[in-house]
Tab-separated table of C-alpha atoms in Angstrom:
chain	number	residue	atom	x	y	z
A	12	MET	CA	-6.249	-8.925	-34.734
A	13	ASP	CA	-6.544	-5.140	-34.442
A	14	VAL	CA	-5.092	-4.059	-37.791
A	15	GLU	CA	-5.122	-0.365	-36.908
A	16	ALA	CA	-3.171	-0.904	-33.697
A	17	SER	CA	-0.771	-3.307	-35.386
A	18	VAL	CA	0.020	-1.145	-38.410
A	19	PHE	CA	-0.363	2.395	-37.116
A	20	GLY	CA	0.553	2.015	-33.464
A	21	ASP	CA	0.863	5.480	-31.929
A	22	ILE	CA	2.117	7.260	-35.055
A	23	ALA	CA	-0.907	9.568	-35.388
A	24	SER	CA	-0.376	13.079	-34.056
A	25	GLU	CA	-4.095	13.606	-33.503
A	26	GLU	CA	-7.214	11.508	-33.052
A	27	VAL	CA	-8.072	9.346	-36.030
A	28	ILE	CA	-11.003	10.702	-38.065
A	29	ARG	CA	-13.364	7.900	-39.049
A	30	CYS	CA	-15.528	8.177	-42.128
A	31	VAL	CA	-17.939	6.169	-44.241
A	32	ASP	CA	-17.865	6.933	-47.959
A	33	MET	CA	-21.076	6.950	-49.993
A	34	HIS	CA	-22.263	8.396	-53.282
A	35	THR	CA	-25.540	9.788	-54.570
A	36	CYS	CA	-25.821	9.692	-58.355
A	37	GLY	CA	-22.019	9.493	-58.492
A	38	GLU	CA	-21.397	12.514	-56.248
A	39	PRO	CA	-19.265	11.525	-53.232
A	40	ALA	CA	-20.499	11.946	-49.682
A	41	ARG	CA	-17.795	11.344	-47.070
A	42	ILE	CA	-19.632	11.083	-43.755
A	43	ILE	CA	-17.448	11.906	-40.733
A	44	TYR	CA	-18.865	10.141	-37.688
A	45	SER	CA	-15.916	10.205	-35.268
A	46	GLY	CA	-12.738	12.167	-34.602
A	47	PHE	CA	-13.716	15.650	-35.790
A	48	PRO	CA	-12.870	18.188	-33.050
A	49	LYS	CA	-15.739	18.847	-30.649
A	50	LEU	CA	-17.615	22.042	-31.517
A	51	THR	CA	-18.759	24.160	-28.571
A	52	GLY	CA	-20.960	26.819	-30.179
A	53	SER	CA	-24.415	27.267	-28.674
A	54	THR	CA	-26.131	26.993	-32.070
A	55	LEU	CA	-25.417	24.995	-35.217
A	56	LEU	CA	-24.553	28.210	-37.058
A	57	ALA	CA	-22.094	29.100	-34.294
A	58	LYS	CA	-20.567	25.626	-34.582
A	59	ARG	CA	-20.255	26.150	-38.336
A	60	GLU	CA	-18.463	29.453	-37.773
A	61	GLN	CA	-16.154	27.813	-35.224
A	62	ALA	CA	-15.375	24.961	-37.613
A	63	SER	CA	-14.569	27.447	-40.357
A	64	LYS	CA	-12.277	29.572	-38.183
A	65	GLU	CA	-10.539	26.934	-36.080
A	66	TYR	CA	-10.682	23.668	-38.004
A	67	ASP	CA	-10.471	24.541	-41.670
A	68	HIS	CA	-7.212	22.587	-41.855
A	69	ILE	CA	-9.184	19.520	-40.746
A	70	ARG	CA	-11.696	20.122	-43.539
A	71	ARG	CA	-8.836	20.316	-46.023
A	72	ARG	CA	-7.329	17.128	-44.591
A	73	ILE	CA	-10.606	15.278	-45.116
A	74	ILE	CA	-11.615	16.732	-48.488
A	75	LEU	CA	-8.440	17.428	-50.431
A	76	GLU	CA	-5.500	15.350	-51.620
A	77	PRO	CA	-3.993	12.906	-50.883
A	78	ARG	CA	-7.069	11.464	-49.117
A	79	GLY	CA	-9.648	13.108	-51.332
A	80	HIS	CA	-9.733	15.350	-54.394
A	81	TRP	CA	-10.912	18.742	-55.640
A	82	ASP	CA	-14.495	17.549	-56.162
A	83	MET	CA	-14.842	15.588	-52.904
A	84	TYR	CA	-17.752	16.382	-50.587
A	85	GLY	CA	-18.180	15.720	-46.872
A	86	ALA	CA	-20.705	15.811	-44.044
A	87	VAL	CA	-19.792	16.004	-40.344
A	88	LEU	CA	-22.297	14.545	-37.896
A	89	VAL	CA	-23.160	16.969	-35.088
A	90	PRO	CA	-25.223	15.021	-32.512
A	91	GLU	CA	-25.775	18.032	-30.233
A	92	THR	CA	-27.568	21.094	-31.620
A	93	GLU	CA	-30.197	23.420	-30.229
A	94	LEU	CA	-32.913	21.795	-32.361
A	95	VAL	CA	-31.848	18.273	-31.406
A	96	ALA	CA	-32.036	19.319	-27.748
A	97	ALA	CA	-35.517	20.769	-28.360
A	98	GLY	CA	-36.693	17.501	-29.918
A	99	GLN	CA	-37.239	19.085	-33.339
A	100	ALA	CA	-34.407	17.194	-35.051
A	101	ASP	CA	-32.701	13.833	-34.574
A	102	MET	CA	-29.203	14.759	-35.770
A	103	GLY	CA	-27.265	17.854	-36.805
A	104	VAL	CA	-24.854	18.091	-39.713
A	105	LEU	CA	-22.252	20.408	-41.173
A	106	PHE	CA	-21.493	20.125	-44.888
A	107	MET	CA	-18.040	20.704	-46.394
A	108	HIS	CA	-16.634	21.131	-49.897
A	109	ASN	CA	-13.435	22.351	-51.533
A	110	ALA	CA	-13.938	25.964	-50.424
A	111	GLY	CA	-15.363	25.674	-46.924
A	112	PHE	CA	-18.489	24.735	-44.989
A	113	SER	CA	-21.796	24.896	-46.857
A	114	LYS	CA	-25.295	25.535	-45.490
A	115	MET	CA	-27.122	22.918	-47.525
A	116	CYS	CA	-26.484	19.795	-49.557
A	117	GLY	CA	-29.230	17.600	-50.963
A	118	HIS	CA	-27.169	14.686	-52.279
A	119	ALA	CA	-25.370	14.293	-48.934
A	120	THR	CA	-28.713	14.493	-47.110
A	121	LEU	CA	-29.988	11.505	-49.086
A	122	ALA	CA	-26.834	9.558	-48.192
A	123	LEU	CA	-27.111	10.580	-44.547
A	124	GLY	CA	-30.625	9.154	-44.412
A	125	ARG	CA	-29.396	5.657	-45.208
A	126	PHE	CA	-26.335	5.932	-42.990
A	127	LEU	CA	-28.261	7.103	-39.916
A	128	VAL	CA	-30.837	4.335	-40.236
A	129	ASP	CA	-27.962	1.815	-40.320
A	130	ALA	CA	-25.804	3.487	-37.652
A	131	PRO	CA	-25.581	2.178	-34.065
A	132	LYS	CA	-26.679	4.213	-31.054
A	133	SER	CA	-23.046	5.008	-30.230
A	134	ILE	CA	-22.933	7.079	-33.429
A	135	PHE	CA	-26.571	8.169	-33.486
A	136	PRO	CA	-27.664	8.807	-29.862
A	137	GLN	CA	-31.213	9.810	-30.833
A	138	ARG	CA	-31.925	6.810	-33.041
A	139	ASN	CA	-34.674	5.758	-30.605
A	140	ARG	CA	-36.618	8.781	-31.910
A	141	LEU	CA	-36.893	7.292	-35.396
A	142	ARG	CA	-40.467	6.866	-36.529
A	143	VAL	CA	-41.307	3.613	-38.291
A	144	ASP	CA	-44.087	3.272	-40.843
A	145	ALA	CA	-44.610	-0.477	-40.852
A	146	GLU	CA	-47.162	-0.354	-43.658
A	147	GLY	CA	-44.838	1.512	-46.032
A	148	SER	CA	-41.678	-0.136	-44.660
A	149	THR	CA	-40.032	3.264	-44.157
A	150	ILE	CA	-38.386	5.224	-41.362
A	151	GLN	CA	-38.781	8.977	-40.822
A	152	LEU	CA	-36.132	11.194	-39.278
A	153	SER	CA	-35.194	14.875	-39.216
A	154	ILE	CA	-31.789	16.416	-39.824
A	155	HIS	CA	-30.805	19.865	-38.585
A	156	ALA	CA	-28.745	21.487	-41.342
A	157	PRO	CA	-27.438	25.084	-41.184
A	158	THR	CA	-30.211	26.104	-43.580
A	159	GLY	CA	-32.971	24.518	-41.468
A	160	ILE	CA	-34.708	21.209	-40.773
A	161	LEU	CA	-34.837	18.549	-43.471
A	162	LYS	CA	-37.384	15.762	-43.040
A	163	LEU	CA	-36.310	12.421	-44.475
A	164	THR	CA	-38.045	9.182	-45.356
A	165	VAL	CA	-35.776	6.160	-45.691
A	166	PRO	CA	-36.976	2.789	-47.070
A	167	MET	CA	-36.426	-0.086	-44.659
A	168	LEU	CA	-35.719	-3.789	-45.060
A	169	PRO	CA	-37.411	-6.390	-42.806
A	170	ASN	CA	-34.208	-6.591	-40.716
A	171	GLY	CA	-34.423	-2.866	-39.936
A	172	ARG	CA	-31.591	-1.751	-42.202
A	173	SER	CA	-32.013	0.733	-45.045
A	174	ASP	CA	-33.219	-0.663	-48.358
A	175	PRO	CA	-30.858	0.273	-51.243
A	176	SER	CA	-33.387	-0.814	-53.873
A	177	ARG	CA	-35.749	2.092	-53.115
A	178	PRO	CA	-35.000	5.836	-53.116
A	179	VAL	CA	-34.512	7.989	-50.039
A	180	SER	CA	-36.420	11.270	-49.977
A	181	PHE	CA	-36.324	14.539	-48.083
A	182	VAL	CA	-38.618	17.530	-47.802
A	183	SER	CA	-36.752	20.767	-48.396
A	184	VAL	CA	-36.737	24.004	-46.470
A	185	PRO	CA	-39.046	26.674	-48.000
A	186	CYS	CA	-37.840	27.399	-51.560
A	187	TYR	CA	-38.681	30.133	-54.055
A	188	ALA	CA	-37.575	31.839	-57.249
A	189	SER	CA	-35.822	35.049	-56.222
A	190	GLY	CA	-35.459	36.425	-59.750
A	191	ILE	CA	-36.883	35.435	-63.125
A	192	SER	CA	-35.221	36.455	-66.395
A	193	VAL	CA	-32.838	38.835	-64.651
A	194	ARG	CA	-30.510	40.914	-66.794
A	195	ILE	CA	-26.975	40.469	-65.447
A	196	PRO	CA	-24.387	43.052	-66.592
A	197	ILE	CA	-21.023	41.501	-67.474
A	198	LYS	CA	-18.122	43.917	-67.086
A	199	PRO	CA	-15.190	43.499	-69.503
A	200	SER	CA	-13.030	41.898	-66.807
A	201	PHE	CA	-15.621	39.147	-66.315
A	202	ARG	CA	-16.334	38.321	-69.960
A	203	TRP	CA	-15.554	34.928	-71.460
A	204	PRO	CA	-14.822	34.212	-75.145
A	205	GLU	CA	-18.146	32.473	-75.844
A	206	LEU	CA	-20.080	35.556	-74.710
A	207	GLY	CA	-19.611	36.888	-78.224
A	208	GLY	CA	-19.198	40.579	-77.448
A	209	ARG	CA	-22.377	40.840	-75.373
A	210	SER	CA	-22.306	43.013	-72.265
A	211	SER	CA	-25.117	41.238	-70.406
A	212	ILE	CA	-27.006	37.966	-70.191
A	213	ASN	CA	-30.370	36.828	-68.808
A	214	ALA	CA	-30.657	34.207	-66.086
A	215	ASP	CA	-32.928	33.076	-63.260
A	216	PHE	CA	-32.218	32.932	-59.531
A	217	SER	CA	-33.779	30.473	-57.133
A	218	TYR	CA	-33.338	29.455	-53.496
A	219	GLY	CA	-33.138	25.785	-52.533
A	220	GLY	CA	-31.403	26.162	-49.169
A	221	VAL	CA	-28.646	28.121	-50.941
A	222	PHE	CA	-28.891	30.373	-53.989
A	223	TYR	CA	-28.556	29.112	-57.550
A	224	CYS	CA	-28.174	31.083	-60.751
A	225	LEU	CA	-29.829	29.031	-63.496
A	226	ILE	CA	-28.875	29.816	-67.056
A	227	ASP	CA	-29.524	28.148	-70.375
A	228	ALA	CA	-26.362	26.830	-72.035
A	229	GLN	CA	-27.151	28.711	-75.243
A	230	GLU	CA	-27.576	31.977	-73.349
A	231	LEU	CA	-24.197	31.327	-71.733
A	232	GLY	CA	-22.696	31.170	-75.219
A	233	PHE	CA	-22.734	27.463	-76.047
A	234	PRO	CA	-25.135	26.975	-78.997
A	235	GLN	CA	-24.920	23.169	-78.875
A	236	GLY	CA	-26.131	23.220	-75.295
A	237	LEU	CA	-25.286	20.170	-73.224
A	238	ALA	CA	-25.298	17.858	-76.231
A	239	ARG	CA	-21.568	18.502	-76.639
A	240	VAL	CA	-19.887	19.795	-73.504
A	241	ASP	CA	-16.483	21.419	-73.152
A	242	ILE	CA	-16.164	21.187	-69.381
A	243	GLU	CA	-13.212	23.555	-69.032
A	244	LYS	CA	-14.780	26.296	-71.148
A	245	MET	CA	-18.106	26.002	-69.347
A	246	LYS	CA	-16.331	25.996	-65.989
A	247	LYS	CA	-14.537	29.235	-66.887
A	248	ALA	CA	-17.751	30.873	-68.066
A	249	ALA	CA	-19.634	29.785	-64.927
A	250	SER	CA	-16.825	31.050	-62.700
A	251	LEU	CA	-16.799	34.480	-64.371
A	252	LEU	CA	-20.602	34.712	-64.255
A	253	LYS	CA	-20.545	33.896	-60.557
A	254	ALA	CA	-17.935	36.596	-59.972
A	255	ALA	CA	-19.986	39.084	-61.986
A	256	VAL	CA	-22.973	38.426	-59.722
A	257	ASN	CA	-21.103	38.400	-56.420
A	258	THR	CA	-19.251	41.671	-57.118
A	259	ASN	CA	-22.316	43.600	-58.299
A	260	PRO	CA	-24.422	45.165	-55.491
A	261	GLU	CA	-27.367	45.418	-57.906
A	262	MET	CA	-27.572	41.611	-57.895
A	263	SER	CA	-27.781	41.335	-54.097
A	264	PRO	CA	-31.627	41.239	-53.936
A	265	TYR	CA	-31.530	37.972	-55.863
A	266	THR	CA	-29.272	36.303	-53.292
A	267	THR	CA	-30.892	37.694	-50.156
A	268	ILE	CA	-33.053	35.349	-48.097
A	269	ARG	CA	-36.532	36.713	-47.506
A	270	ASP	CA	-36.761	38.624	-44.232
A	271	ALA	CA	-32.946	38.765	-44.053
A	272	SER	CA	-30.941	41.980	-44.229
A	273	GLU	CA	-27.749	40.864	-45.966
A	274	ALA	CA	-27.153	39.082	-49.253
A	275	GLU	CA	-25.397	35.741	-49.335
A	276	PRO	CA	-22.718	34.925	-51.896
A	277	LEU	CA	-24.086	33.087	-54.899
A	278	TYR	CA	-23.422	29.396	-54.220
A	279	SER	CA	-23.823	27.849	-57.644
A	280	VAL	CA	-24.191	28.429	-61.351
A	281	LEU	CA	-26.397	25.696	-62.776
A	282	ILE	CA	-26.298	25.370	-66.557
A	283	VAL	CA	-29.448	23.889	-68.093
A	284	ASP	CA	-30.390	22.904	-71.630
A	285	ARG	CA	-34.029	23.808	-72.115
A	286	ALA	CA	-33.891	22.856	-75.806
A	287	ARG	CA	-33.329	19.247	-74.748
A	288	ARG	CA	-36.074	19.152	-72.116
A	289	ILE	CA	-38.371	16.154	-72.559
A	290	ASP	CA	-42.082	16.399	-71.817
A	291	GLU	CA	-44.987	14.005	-72.136
A	292	PRO	CA	-45.943	11.769	-73.881
A	293	GLU	CA	-42.399	10.458	-74.353
A	294	LEU	CA	-41.905	9.731	-70.673
A	295	SER	CA	-43.137	7.122	-68.271
A	296	ASN	CA	-41.928	5.905	-64.875
A	297	GLY	CA	-44.211	8.223	-62.945
A	298	HIS	CA	-42.865	11.645	-63.904
A	299	ASP	CA	-44.106	14.285	-66.304
A	300	SER	CA	-40.896	15.799	-67.685
A	301	GLU	CA	-37.146	15.660	-67.394
A	302	GLU	CA	-34.283	18.138	-67.690
A	303	THR	CA	-30.503	17.863	-67.725
A	304	GLY	CA	-28.132	20.293	-66.035
A	305	LEU	CA	-24.481	20.871	-65.160
A	306	CYS	CA	-23.831	22.334	-61.728
A	307	PHE	CA	-20.721	24.283	-60.734
A	308	PHE	CA	-20.561	25.218	-57.043
A	309	ALA	CA	-18.128	26.322	-54.347
A	310	ASP	CA	-14.707	26.897	-55.993
A	311	GLU	CA	-15.460	25.601	-59.512
A	312	GLN	CA	-16.436	22.236	-58.049
A	313	ILE	CA	-18.440	20.041	-60.431
A	314	ASP	CA	-21.423	18.123	-59.078
A	315	ARG	CA	-21.638	14.615	-60.489
A	316	SER	CA	-25.243	14.396	-59.292
A	317	PRO	CA	-28.221	16.493	-60.454
A	318	THR	CA	-27.758	18.450	-57.172
A	319	GLY	CA	-30.403	17.893	-54.469
A	320	GLY	CA	-30.671	21.516	-53.355
A	321	GLY	CA	-30.623	22.493	-57.011
A	322	VAL	CA	-33.617	20.206	-57.667
A	323	ALA	CA	-35.555	22.004	-54.932
A	324	ALA	CA	-34.585	25.378	-56.434
A	325	ARG	CA	-35.496	24.255	-59.962
A	326	ILE	CA	-38.915	22.933	-58.928
A	327	ALA	CA	-39.645	26.242	-57.167
A	328	LEU	CA	-38.608	28.126	-60.310
A	329	ALA	CA	-40.619	25.869	-62.641
A	330	TYR	CA	-43.708	26.353	-60.483
A	331	ALA	CA	-43.229	30.137	-60.367
A	332	THR	CA	-42.943	30.346	-64.167
A	333	GLY	CA	-45.886	28.005	-64.790
A	334	GLU	CA	-43.788	25.224	-66.351
A	335	LEU	CA	-45.029	22.790	-63.712
A	336	ASN	CA	-48.194	22.720	-61.687
A	337	ALA	CA	-48.411	21.677	-58.052
A	338	THR	CA	-49.082	18.018	-58.866
A	339	GLN	CA	-46.486	17.367	-61.558
A	340	LYS	CA	-43.152	15.636	-61.055
A	341	ARG	CA	-39.927	16.240	-62.926
A	342	VAL	CA	-36.757	14.151	-63.094
A	343	TYR	CA	-33.491	16.066	-63.175
A	344	HIS	CA	-30.362	14.559	-64.663
A	345	SER	CA	-26.686	15.371	-64.413
A	346	LEU	CA	-24.391	14.641	-67.326
A	347	LEU	CA	-23.441	11.428	-65.528
A	348	SER	CA	-26.951	10.124	-64.924
A	349	LYS	CA	-28.030	11.085	-68.452
A	350	ALA	CA	-25.082	9.205	-69.914
A	351	ASN	CA	-25.874	6.225	-67.692
A	352	SER	CA	-29.249	5.476	-69.353
A	353	GLY	CA	-31.009	7.795	-66.922
A	354	SER	CA	-29.932	5.849	-63.854
A	355	GLY	CA	-29.283	8.135	-60.914
A	356	GLY	CA	-31.605	11.020	-61.747
A	357	LEU	CA	-33.267	12.900	-58.889
A	358	ARG	CA	-37.037	13.360	-58.838
A	359	GLY	CA	-38.616	16.559	-57.565
A	360	SER	CA	-42.198	17.531	-56.796
A	361	ILE	CA	-44.043	20.071	-54.673
A	362	THR	CA	-45.190	18.742	-51.330
A	363	GLU	CA	-46.521	22.018	-49.868
A	364	ILE	CA	-47.310	25.545	-51.020
A	365	VAL	CA	-46.122	27.576	-48.065
A	366	LYS	CA	-47.032	30.948	-49.540
A	367	PRO	CA	-48.807	31.621	-52.840
A	368	SER	CA	-47.691	34.251	-55.332
A	369	SER	CA	-48.659	37.832	-54.489
A	370	LYS	CA	-47.817	41.452	-55.300
A	371	ILE	CA	-45.447	43.045	-52.819
A	372	SER	CA	-47.520	46.247	-52.792
A	373	SER	CA	-50.024	48.063	-54.964
A	374	SER	CA	-47.371	50.583	-55.984
A	375	ASP	CA	-44.781	47.917	-56.776
A	376	LEU	CA	-45.235	45.786	-59.876
A	377	ARG	CA	-42.762	43.168	-58.688
A	378	VAL	CA	-44.224	39.786	-57.850
A	379	ASP	CA	-43.426	37.938	-54.651
A	380	ASN	CA	-42.992	34.466	-56.166
A	381	PRO	CA	-44.591	31.502	-54.387
A	382	THR	CA	-42.758	29.690	-51.612
A	383	VAL	CA	-42.910	25.903	-51.711
A	384	ARG	CA	-41.477	22.860	-50.018
A	385	VAL	CA	-40.089	20.299	-52.423
A	386	LEU	CA	-39.871	16.529	-52.115
A	387	VAL	CA	-36.502	15.373	-53.491
A	388	GLU	CA	-36.034	11.651	-54.150
A	389	GLY	CA	-32.879	9.745	-55.064
A	390	SER	CA	-30.696	6.740	-54.322
A	391	ALA	CA	-27.458	6.643	-52.328
A	392	PHE	CA	-24.981	3.801	-51.977
A	393	TYR	CA	-22.050	2.800	-49.781
A	394	THR	CA	-18.604	2.751	-51.395
A	395	GLY	CA	-16.206	2.122	-48.496
A	396	THR	CA	-14.642	3.466	-45.328
A	397	ILE	CA	-11.584	5.552	-44.540
A	398	ASN	CA	-9.703	6.271	-41.314
A	399	ILE	CA	-7.825	9.553	-41.606
A	400	LEU	CA	-4.677	10.149	-39.603
A	401	VAL	CA	-1.517	12.242	-39.761
A	402	GLU	CA	2.002	11.106	-38.979
A	403	LYS	CA	3.938	13.590	-36.894
A	404	GLU	CA	6.579	14.061	-39.578
A	405	ASP	CA	4.160	14.536	-42.492
A	406	ASN	CA	4.200	18.208	-43.480
A	407	ILE	CA	2.689	17.749	-46.952
A	408	ALA	CA	-0.543	15.958	-46.094
A	409	SER	CA	-1.228	17.257	-42.584
A	410	SER	CA	-3.789	19.774	-43.821
A	411	GLY	CA	-4.339	18.440	-47.336
A	412	PHE	CA	-3.456	20.110	-50.591
A	413	ALA	CA	-4.980	20.894	-53.984
A	414	PHE	CA	-2.491	20.182	-56.748
A	415	ASN	CA	-4.478	22.208	-59.282
A	416	GLN	CA	-4.194	25.251	-57.000
A	417	LEU	CA	-0.401	25.334	-56.701
A	418	ASP	CA	0.872	28.786	-57.688
A	419	SER	CA	4.053	27.499	-59.252
A	420	CYS	CA	6.542	24.715	-59.165
A	421	HIS	CA	10.174	25.821	-59.218
A	422	ILE	CA	12.895	23.347	-59.897
A	423	GLU	CA	16.435	24.569	-59.607
A	424	LEU	CA	19.010	22.737	-61.652
A	425	ARG	CA	22.650	23.102	-60.704
A	426	GLN	CA	25.322	22.249	-63.199
A	427	ASP	CA	28.509	21.096	-61.600
A	428	ILE	CA	31.574	22.109	-63.497
A	429	ALA	CA	34.525	19.884	-62.985
């Protein structure tokens, strides 16, 4: 019996959007494999721009209530891109969050690796390109993201499906620290109570496919670090810090991609607790140190995972500052994975030094920090499926809504007088 046809009939006003739901370290990844409007741009970036301009209501329908929530995350499969056509990638993808379409997402990339290995050819036309390593029981594939090509390795079971008992990994785009110990002025309009009267703070900037501002919790104004977390207060502080960076032209060099002319908006504020970092000899399990962080991105969205792109950015920063050498591995935890006995952490390590550290010029004392590619490893799991549709008469949920973003709620009471 076709349940969809029996229950829904022809009530949907548009094509049904079909999704598989997964999570990486607790962070949702809603993978849209059918029903998203066809994108006609000649490049993936043009398709992203088209999606943003013409189909943002579809993004909201998929991500926000009543089908999702403020912290939902999604990934739209794009089988046809210029790099797929050139044979350099096997599948394209557009990422989406509560504020729009992102350029990079590490946790969703890990989930996509498993899904694509398991997907049929009707969903994944280029699956015949997948490269099997029989000795290691893994499959290699490449994803074309707006930030560049991500090379994945997915563990495989004897039946050819992905193996959930072993982590997926991807090699990042070139990453680097764009600013170390940067003084950030905080204007009065952007100050938060925990700042304690200070007019500036120090933080680091690093690129992991998008730009991250990394700041120690104590520097942000929370002396107990991440040992005791007040999410709402930290969210407010991170939001104001992000605004202070994005509205200050002096900060633009720290969010400008090398060889690019224009700065990008700061994507994320990642709060770390360096006082609680653990180094050898306390650790085992094949890594040399571990660190916990709390990532706020997009529109005050909280990442449940340690943040895959953030891991790449943090490894690049740790290498630039000398905290890690080229052979060391570090496990990064979110509050969730740390609270869950360490289950769900993401491991990062350098897989290639693309460009070593060097002076920009003899007359300039600034250092051009090293560029590296980072191997990010983590586990992703299936959680369900969802078919998204809209009834013709449904005005509330047709484009989704965010209850926490309602301006006001007016209720008029009329008293009838007999």
